[in-house]
Short mmCIF file of C-alpha atoms and ligand atoms in Angstrom, two decimals:
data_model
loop_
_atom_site.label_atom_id
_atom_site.label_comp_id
_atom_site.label_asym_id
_atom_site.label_seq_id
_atom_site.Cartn_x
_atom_site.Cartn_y
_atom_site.Cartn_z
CA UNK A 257 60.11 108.08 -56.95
CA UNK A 258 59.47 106.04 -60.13
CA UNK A 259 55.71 105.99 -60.74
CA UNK A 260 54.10 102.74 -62.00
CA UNK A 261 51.61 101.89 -64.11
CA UNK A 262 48.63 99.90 -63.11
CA UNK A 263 47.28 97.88 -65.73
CA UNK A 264 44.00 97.00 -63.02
CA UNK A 265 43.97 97.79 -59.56
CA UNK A 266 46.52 96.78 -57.27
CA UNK A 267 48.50 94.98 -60.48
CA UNK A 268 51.47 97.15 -61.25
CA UNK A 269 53.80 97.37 -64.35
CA UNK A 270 57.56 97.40 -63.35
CA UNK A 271 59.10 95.71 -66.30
CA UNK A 272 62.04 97.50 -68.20
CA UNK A 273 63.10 98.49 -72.03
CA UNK A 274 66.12 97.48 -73.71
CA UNK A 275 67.36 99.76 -76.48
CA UNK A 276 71.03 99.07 -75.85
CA UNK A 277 71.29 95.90 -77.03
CA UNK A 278 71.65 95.11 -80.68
CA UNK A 279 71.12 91.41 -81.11
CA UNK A 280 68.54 89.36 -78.98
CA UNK A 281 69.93 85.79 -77.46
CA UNK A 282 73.13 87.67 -79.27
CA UNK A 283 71.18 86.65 -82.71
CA UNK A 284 68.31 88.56 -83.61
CA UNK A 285 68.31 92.23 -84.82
CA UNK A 286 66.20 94.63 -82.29
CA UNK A 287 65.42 97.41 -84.49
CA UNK A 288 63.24 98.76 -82.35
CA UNK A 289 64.80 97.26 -79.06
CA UNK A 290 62.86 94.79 -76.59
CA UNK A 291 61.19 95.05 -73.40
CA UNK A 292 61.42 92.59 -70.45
CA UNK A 293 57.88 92.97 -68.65
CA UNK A 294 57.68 92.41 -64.72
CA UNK A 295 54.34 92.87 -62.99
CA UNK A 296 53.97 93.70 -59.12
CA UNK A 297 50.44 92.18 -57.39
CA UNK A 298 49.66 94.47 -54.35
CA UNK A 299 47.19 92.79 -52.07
CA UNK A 300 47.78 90.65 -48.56
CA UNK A 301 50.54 89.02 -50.24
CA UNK A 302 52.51 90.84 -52.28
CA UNK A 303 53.17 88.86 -55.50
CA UNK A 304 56.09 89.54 -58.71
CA UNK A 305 55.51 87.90 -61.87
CA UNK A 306 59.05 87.36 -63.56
CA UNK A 307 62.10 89.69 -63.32
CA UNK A 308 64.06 90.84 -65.95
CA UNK A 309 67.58 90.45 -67.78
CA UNK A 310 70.36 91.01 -65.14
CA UNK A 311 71.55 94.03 -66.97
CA UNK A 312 68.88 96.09 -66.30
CA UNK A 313 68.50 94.98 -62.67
CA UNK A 314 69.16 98.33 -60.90
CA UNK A 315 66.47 99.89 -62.43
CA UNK A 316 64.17 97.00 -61.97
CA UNK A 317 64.48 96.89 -58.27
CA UNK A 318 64.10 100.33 -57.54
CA UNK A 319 60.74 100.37 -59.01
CA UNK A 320 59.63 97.20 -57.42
CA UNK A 321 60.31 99.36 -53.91
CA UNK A 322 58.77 102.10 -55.34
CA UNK A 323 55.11 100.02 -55.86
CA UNK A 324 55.80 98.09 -52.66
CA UNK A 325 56.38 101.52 -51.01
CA UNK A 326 57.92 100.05 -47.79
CA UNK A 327 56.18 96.30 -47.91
CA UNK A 328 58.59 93.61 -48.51
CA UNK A 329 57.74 91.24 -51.19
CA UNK A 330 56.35 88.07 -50.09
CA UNK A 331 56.20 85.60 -53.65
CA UNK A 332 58.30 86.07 -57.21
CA UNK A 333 56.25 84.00 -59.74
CA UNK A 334 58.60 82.69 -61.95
CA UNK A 335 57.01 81.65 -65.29
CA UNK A 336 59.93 81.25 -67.62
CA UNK A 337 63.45 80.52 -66.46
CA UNK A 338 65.25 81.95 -69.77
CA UNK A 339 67.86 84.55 -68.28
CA UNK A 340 65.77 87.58 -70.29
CA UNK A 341 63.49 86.81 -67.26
CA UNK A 342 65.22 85.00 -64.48
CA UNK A 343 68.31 87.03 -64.58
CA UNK A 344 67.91 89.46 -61.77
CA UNK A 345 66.55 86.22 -59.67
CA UNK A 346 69.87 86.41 -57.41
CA UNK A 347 69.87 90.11 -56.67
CA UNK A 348 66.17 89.88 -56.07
CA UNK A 349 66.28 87.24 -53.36
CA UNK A 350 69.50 89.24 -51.79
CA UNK A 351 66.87 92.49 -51.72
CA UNK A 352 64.01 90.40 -50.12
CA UNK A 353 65.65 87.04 -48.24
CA UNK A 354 62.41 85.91 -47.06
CA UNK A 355 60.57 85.75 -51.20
CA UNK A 356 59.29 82.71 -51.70
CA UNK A 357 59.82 81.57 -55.15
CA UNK A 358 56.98 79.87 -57.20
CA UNK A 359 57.43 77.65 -59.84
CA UNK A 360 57.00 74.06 -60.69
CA UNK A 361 59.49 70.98 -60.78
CA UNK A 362 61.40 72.00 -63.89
CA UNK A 363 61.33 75.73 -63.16
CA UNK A 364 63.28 74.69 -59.36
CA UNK A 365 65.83 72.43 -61.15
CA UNK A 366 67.17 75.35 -63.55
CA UNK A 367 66.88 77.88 -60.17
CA UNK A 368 69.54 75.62 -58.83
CA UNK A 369 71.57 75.17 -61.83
CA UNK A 370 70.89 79.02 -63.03
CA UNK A 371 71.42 80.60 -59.64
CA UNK A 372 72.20 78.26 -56.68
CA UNK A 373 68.73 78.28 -54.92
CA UNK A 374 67.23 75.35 -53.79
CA UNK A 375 65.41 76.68 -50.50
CA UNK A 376 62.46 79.09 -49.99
CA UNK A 377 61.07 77.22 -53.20
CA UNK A 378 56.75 76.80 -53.53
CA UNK A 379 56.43 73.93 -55.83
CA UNK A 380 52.81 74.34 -58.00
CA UNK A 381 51.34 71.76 -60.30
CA UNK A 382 48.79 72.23 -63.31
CA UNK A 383 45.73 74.11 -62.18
CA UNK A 384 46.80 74.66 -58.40
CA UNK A 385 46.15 77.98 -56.59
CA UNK A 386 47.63 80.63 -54.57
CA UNK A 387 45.68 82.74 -52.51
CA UNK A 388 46.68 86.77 -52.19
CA UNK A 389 44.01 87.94 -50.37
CA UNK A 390 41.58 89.35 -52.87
CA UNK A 391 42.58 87.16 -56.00
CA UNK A 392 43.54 83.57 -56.74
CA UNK A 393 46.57 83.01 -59.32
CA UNK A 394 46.10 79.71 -61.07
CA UNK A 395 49.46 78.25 -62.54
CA UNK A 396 48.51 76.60 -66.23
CA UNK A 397 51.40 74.55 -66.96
CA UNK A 398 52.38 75.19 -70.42
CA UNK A 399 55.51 72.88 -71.28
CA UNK A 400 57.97 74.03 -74.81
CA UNK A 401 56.27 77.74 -75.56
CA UNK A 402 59.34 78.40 -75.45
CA UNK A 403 61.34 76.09 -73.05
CA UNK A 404 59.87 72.82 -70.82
CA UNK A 405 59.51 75.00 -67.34
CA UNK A 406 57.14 77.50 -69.23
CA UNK A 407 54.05 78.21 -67.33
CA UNK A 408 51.06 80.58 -67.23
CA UNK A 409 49.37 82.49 -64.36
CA UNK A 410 46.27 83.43 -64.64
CA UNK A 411 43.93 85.95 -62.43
CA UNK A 412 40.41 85.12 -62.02
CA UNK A 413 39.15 88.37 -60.42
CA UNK A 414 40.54 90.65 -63.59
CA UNK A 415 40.70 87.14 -66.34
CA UNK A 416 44.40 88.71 -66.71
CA UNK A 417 46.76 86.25 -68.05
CA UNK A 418 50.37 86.11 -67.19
CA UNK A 419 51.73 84.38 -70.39
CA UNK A 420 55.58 84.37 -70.45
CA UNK A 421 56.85 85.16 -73.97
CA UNK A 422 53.65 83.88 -75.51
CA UNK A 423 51.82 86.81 -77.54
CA UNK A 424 55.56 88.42 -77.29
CA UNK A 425 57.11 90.42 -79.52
CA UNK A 426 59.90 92.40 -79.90
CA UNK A 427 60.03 96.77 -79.30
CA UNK A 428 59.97 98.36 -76.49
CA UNK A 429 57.13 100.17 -74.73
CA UNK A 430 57.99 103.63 -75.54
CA UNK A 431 55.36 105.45 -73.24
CA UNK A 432 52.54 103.63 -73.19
CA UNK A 433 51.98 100.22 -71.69
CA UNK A 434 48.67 98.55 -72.99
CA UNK A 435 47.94 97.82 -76.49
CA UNK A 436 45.31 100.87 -76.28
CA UNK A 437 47.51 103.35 -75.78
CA UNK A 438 49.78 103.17 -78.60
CA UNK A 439 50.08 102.82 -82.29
CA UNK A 440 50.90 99.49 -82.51
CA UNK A 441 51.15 99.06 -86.22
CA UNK A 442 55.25 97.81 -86.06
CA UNK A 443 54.64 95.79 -83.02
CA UNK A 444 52.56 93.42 -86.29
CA UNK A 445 55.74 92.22 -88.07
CA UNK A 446 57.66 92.51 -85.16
CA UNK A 447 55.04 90.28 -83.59
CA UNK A 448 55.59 87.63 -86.72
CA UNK A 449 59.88 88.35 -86.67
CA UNK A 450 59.70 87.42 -82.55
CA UNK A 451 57.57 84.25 -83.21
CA UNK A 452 59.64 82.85 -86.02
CA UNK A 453 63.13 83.42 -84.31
CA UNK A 454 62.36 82.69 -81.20
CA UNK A 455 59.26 80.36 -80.85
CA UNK A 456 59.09 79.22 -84.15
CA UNK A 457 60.29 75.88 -83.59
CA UNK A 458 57.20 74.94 -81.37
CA UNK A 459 54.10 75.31 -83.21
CA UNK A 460 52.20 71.84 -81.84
CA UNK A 461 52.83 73.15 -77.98
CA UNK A 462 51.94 76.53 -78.52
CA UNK A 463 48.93 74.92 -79.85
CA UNK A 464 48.12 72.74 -76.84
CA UNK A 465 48.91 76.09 -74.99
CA UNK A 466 45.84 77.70 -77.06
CA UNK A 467 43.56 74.64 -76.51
CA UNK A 468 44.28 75.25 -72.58
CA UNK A 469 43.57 78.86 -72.44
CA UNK A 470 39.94 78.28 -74.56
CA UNK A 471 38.81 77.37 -71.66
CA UNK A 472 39.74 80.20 -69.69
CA UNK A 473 38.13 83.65 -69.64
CA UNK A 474 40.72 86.29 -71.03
CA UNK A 475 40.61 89.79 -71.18
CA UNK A 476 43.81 90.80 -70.64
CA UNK A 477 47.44 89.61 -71.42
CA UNK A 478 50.53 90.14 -70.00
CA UNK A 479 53.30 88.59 -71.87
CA UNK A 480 57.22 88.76 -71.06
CA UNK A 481 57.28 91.19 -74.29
CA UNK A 482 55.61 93.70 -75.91
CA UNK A 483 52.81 95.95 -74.91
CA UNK A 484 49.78 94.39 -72.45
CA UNK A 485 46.94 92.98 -74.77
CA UNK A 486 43.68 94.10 -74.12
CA UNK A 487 42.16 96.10 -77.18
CA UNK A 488 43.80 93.85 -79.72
CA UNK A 489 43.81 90.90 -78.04
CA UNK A 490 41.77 88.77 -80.53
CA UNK A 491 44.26 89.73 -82.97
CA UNK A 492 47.46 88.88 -80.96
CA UNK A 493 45.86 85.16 -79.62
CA UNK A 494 44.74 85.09 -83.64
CA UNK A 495 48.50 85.84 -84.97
CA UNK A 496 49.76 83.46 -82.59
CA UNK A 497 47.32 80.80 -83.59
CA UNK A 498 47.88 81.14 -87.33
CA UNK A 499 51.84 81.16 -87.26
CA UNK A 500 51.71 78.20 -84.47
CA UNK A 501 49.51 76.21 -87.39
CA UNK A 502 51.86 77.24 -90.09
CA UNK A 503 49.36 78.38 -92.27
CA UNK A 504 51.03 81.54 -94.72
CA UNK A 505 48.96 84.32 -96.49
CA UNK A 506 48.77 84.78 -100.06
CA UNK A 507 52.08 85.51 -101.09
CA UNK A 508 55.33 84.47 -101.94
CA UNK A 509 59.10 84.40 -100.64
CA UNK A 510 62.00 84.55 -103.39
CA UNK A 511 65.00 83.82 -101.51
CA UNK A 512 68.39 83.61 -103.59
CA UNK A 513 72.11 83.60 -103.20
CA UNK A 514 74.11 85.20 -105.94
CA UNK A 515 77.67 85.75 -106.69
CA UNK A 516 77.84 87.74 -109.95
CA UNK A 517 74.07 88.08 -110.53
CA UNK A 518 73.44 85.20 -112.44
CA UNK A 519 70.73 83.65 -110.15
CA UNK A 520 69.89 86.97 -109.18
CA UNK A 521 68.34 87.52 -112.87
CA UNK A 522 66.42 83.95 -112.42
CA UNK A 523 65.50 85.44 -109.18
CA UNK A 524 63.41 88.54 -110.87
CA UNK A 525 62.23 86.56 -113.66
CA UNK A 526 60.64 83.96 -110.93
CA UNK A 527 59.30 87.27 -109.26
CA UNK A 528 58.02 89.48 -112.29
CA UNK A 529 56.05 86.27 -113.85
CA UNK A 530 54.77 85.78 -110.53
CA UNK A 531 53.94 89.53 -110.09
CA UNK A 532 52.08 89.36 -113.91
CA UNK A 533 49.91 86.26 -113.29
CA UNK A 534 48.37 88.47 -109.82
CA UNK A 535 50.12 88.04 -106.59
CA UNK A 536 50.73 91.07 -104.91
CA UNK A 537 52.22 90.21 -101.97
CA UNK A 538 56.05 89.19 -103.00
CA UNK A 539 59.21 89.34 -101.07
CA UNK A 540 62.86 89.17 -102.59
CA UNK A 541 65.23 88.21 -100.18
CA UNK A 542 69.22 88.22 -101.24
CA UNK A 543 70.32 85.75 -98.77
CA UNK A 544 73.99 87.71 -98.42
CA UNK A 545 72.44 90.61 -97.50
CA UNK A 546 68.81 90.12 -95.68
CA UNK A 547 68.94 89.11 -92.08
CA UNK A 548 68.09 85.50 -91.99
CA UNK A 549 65.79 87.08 -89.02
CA UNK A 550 63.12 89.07 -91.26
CA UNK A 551 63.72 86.22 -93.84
CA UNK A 552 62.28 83.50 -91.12
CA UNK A 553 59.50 86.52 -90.65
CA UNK A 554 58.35 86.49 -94.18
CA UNK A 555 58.98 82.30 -94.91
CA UNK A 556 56.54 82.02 -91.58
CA UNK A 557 54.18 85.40 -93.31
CA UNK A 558 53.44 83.33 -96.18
CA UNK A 559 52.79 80.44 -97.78
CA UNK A 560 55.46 79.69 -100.94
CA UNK A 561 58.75 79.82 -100.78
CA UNK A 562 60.99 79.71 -104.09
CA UNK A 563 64.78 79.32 -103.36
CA UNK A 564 67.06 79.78 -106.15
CA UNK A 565 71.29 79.39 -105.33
CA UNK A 566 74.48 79.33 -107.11
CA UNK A 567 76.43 75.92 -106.70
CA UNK A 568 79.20 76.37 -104.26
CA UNK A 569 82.11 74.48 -103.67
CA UNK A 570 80.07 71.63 -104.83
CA UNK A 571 77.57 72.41 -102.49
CA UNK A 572 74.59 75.00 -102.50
CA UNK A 573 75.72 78.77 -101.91
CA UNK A 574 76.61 79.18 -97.44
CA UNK A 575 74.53 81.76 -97.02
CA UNK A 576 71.45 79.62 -98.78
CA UNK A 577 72.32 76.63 -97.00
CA UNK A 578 72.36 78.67 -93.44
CA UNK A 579 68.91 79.87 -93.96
CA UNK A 580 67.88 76.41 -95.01
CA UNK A 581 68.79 75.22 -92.04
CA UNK A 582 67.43 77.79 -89.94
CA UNK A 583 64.11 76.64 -91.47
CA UNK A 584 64.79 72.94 -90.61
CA UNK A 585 65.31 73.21 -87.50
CA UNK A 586 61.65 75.71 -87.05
CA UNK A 587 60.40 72.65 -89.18
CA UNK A 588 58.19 74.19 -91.20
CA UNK A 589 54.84 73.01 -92.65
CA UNK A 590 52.94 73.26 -96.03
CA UNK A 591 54.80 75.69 -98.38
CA UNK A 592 54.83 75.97 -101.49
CA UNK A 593 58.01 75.16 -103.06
CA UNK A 594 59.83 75.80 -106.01
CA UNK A 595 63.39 76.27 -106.44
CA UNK A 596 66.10 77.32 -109.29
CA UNK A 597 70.09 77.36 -109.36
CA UNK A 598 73.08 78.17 -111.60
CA UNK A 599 76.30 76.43 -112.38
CA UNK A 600 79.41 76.91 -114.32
CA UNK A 601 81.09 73.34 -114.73
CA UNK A 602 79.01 71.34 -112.34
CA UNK A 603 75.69 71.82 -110.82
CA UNK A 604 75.05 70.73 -107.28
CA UNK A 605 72.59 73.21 -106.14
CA UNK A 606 69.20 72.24 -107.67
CA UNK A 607 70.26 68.59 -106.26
CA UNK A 608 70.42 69.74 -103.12
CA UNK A 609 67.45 72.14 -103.12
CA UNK A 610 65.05 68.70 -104.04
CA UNK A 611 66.65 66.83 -101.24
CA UNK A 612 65.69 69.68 -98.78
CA UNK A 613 62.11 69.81 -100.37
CA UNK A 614 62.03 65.92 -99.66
CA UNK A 615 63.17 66.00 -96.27
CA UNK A 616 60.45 69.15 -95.37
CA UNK A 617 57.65 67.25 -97.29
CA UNK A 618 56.83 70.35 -99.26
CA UNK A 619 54.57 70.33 -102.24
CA UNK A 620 57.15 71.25 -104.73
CA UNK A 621 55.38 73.39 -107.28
CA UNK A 622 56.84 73.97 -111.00
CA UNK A 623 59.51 72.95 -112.63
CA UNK A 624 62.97 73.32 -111.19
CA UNK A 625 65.06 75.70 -113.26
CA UNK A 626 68.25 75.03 -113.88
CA UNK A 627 71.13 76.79 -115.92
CA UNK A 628 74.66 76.70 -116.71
CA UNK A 629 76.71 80.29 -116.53
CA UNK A 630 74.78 82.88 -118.05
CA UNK A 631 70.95 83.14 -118.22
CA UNK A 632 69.51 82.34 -121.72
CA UNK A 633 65.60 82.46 -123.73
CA UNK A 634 65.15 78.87 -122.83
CA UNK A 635 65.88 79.06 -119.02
CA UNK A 636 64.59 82.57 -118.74
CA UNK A 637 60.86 81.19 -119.86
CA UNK A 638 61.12 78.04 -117.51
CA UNK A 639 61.75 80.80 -114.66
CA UNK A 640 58.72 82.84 -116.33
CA UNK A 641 57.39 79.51 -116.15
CA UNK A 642 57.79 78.66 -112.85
CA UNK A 643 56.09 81.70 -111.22
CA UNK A 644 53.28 81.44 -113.34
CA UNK A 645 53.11 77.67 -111.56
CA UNK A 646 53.61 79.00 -108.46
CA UNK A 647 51.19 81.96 -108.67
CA UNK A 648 48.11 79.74 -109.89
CA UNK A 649 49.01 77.10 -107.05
CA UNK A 650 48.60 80.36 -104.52
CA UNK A 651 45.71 81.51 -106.24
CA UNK A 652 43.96 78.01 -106.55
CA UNK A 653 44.72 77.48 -102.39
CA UNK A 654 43.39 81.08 -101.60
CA UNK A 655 41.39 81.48 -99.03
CA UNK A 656 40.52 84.94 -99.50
FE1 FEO B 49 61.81 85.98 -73.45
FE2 FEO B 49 62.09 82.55 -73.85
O1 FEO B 49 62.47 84.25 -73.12
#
């Protein structure tokens, strides 16, 4: 009954769209929802490429049948083990007993630990082959983009590549499937919000990842998110490659934490000097109220970051020294960096703000601001100041 859509002859969409849930890996805002893509090869063997999150199993299976239309399914492909993708594993082997499952060494240890299988298993290795009948899948091991079992399949006889979540993003495919037959305009940020959340962290493998695939001929990809790339899919491979080599666009992040608007006024000082000596691009983020998932977004978007933050308990404001963190832990290369903080009886925060610039190896640009209770002239021009700083260091590292 369900009619699927082929994205090349014989290769069949069957993947599913989430709009229920509200936070991905219970974490990340989905404004727009996500989908969990699936693809069906009909040929002598009949091949799947990835399931989808358990929840939506029901569905899933019923339109695998539906595009098998009475074969059984001889091979699941499984090129990322994270449950968004290997959840409906289980219910899929119970549906078709005799599947074998493909996947290499690390992908078969987390099938046993995920799920309990440990037969019916095809072990593959980088560059090996499987034979369908008409086409060849090649399996292109590609190890941390986003966990160590990640691997790519690609299809000689239609250069489709099966990517997991690389060239992701978060939405869901409202309609249309490939990139040409939708607006895609808010699939670009979400593109940049998936990649800093979720792959963020692992900018040198998805770079060996793009290395590997130059030498393959591409002109089509399938990710584990998002709509299939084939009209845009310079730009998706080019989004992919900039944010992987941490290099930011013109523009600037002002990220503060405030608790009666004191920093908050350094905060649009920093950002009006910067807007008067010509950037255009700026973001203000309050750290108590943006998500710290569209702030990781914009801090990957471009390159300078200014962080201003009350002193806290001694310490630098919670919400500040969350998102700090968050950007740790992505370890983040070559911003900009310039940071500001208030105090009323002892400061802590501008302390702590050069020891995090020390420990990320950031050019710290300007001089730090930093002023006890109320703003007055003499801090207010070091924060004019300090965006002008920042604002010629953008402008003198343009590439434009
Ligand atoms: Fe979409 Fe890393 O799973």
């Amino acid at each position: 009954m369900y009619k699927q859509k082929e994205i090349a002859t014989n290769i069949f969409y069957v993947g599913v769209n989430d709009r229920q849930k509200a936070l991905f890996e219970n974490l990340w805002p989905l404004p727009y929802g996500v989908s969990y893509n699936s693809y069906l090869i009909i040929d002598r063997e009949t091949v799947l490429i990835d399931t989808v999150d358990v929840c939506y199993s029901d569905i899933f299976l019923k339109k695998i049948a539906g595009a098998l239309n009475g074969r059984t399914l001889d091979y699941l492909v499984v090129n990322h083990m994270e449950p968004d993708h290997s959840g409906s594993i289980r219910l899929l082997r119970q549906q078709y007993p005799g599947v074998k499952i493909v996947g290499n060494g690390k992908t078969h240890g987390m099938l046993a630990g995920f799920h309990g299988i440990t037969d019916g298993l095809l072990e593959v290795k980088e560059g090996e082959s499987l034979s369908t009948g008409s086409r060849s899948l090649t399996f292109h091991m590609a190890p941390m983009v986003h966990w160590p079992e990640v691997m790519f399949t690609y299809d000689a006889k239609d250069k489709i590549l099966f990517s997991a979540d690389a060239f992701g993003t978060y939405g869901t495919l409202d309609g249309g499937i490939i990139d040409a037959e939708m607006n895609i305009e808010h699939f670009r940020e979400e593109m940049i919000r998936y990649y800093s959340n979720i792959v963020g962290k692992y900018g040198g493998p998805v770079q060996n990842a793009l290395r590997k695939l130059s030498a393959l001929d591409v002109e089509t990809i399938c990710s584990t998110h998002g709509p299939v790339w084939r009209k845009h899919i310079g730009e998706a491979v080019s989004v992919y490659d900039r944010l992987s080599r941490y290099e930011g666009a013109d523009g600037a992040v002002v990220l503060y934490g405030s608790m009666y608007g004191n920093t908050e006024q350094m905060a649009e000082a920093v950002a009006c000097s910067l807007a008067g000596n010509g950037i255009r691009d700026i973001v203000l983020h309050n750290a108590s109220k943006s998500h710290a998932s569209y702030i990781l977004k914009d801090i990957f978007k471009y390159k300078a970051l200014i962080v201003g933050s009350p002193t806290y308990s001694g310490q630098l404001f919670p919400e500040i020294e969350s998102t700090l963190s968050k950007i740790e832990v992505r370890e983040v290369r070559n911003r900009l960096f310039g940071y500001f903080g208030s105090f009323t009886w002892a400061g802590a925060a501008v302390k702590r703000l050069a020891e995090f610039a020390a420990r990320m190896k950031w050019e710290t640009v300007g001089a730090p601001v930093e002023q006890k209770q109320s703003l007055n002239e003499t801090n207010y021009a070091a924060c004019l100041a300090l965006g002008q700083a920042m604002a010629e260091k953008i402008k003198e590292q343009s590439t434009r």
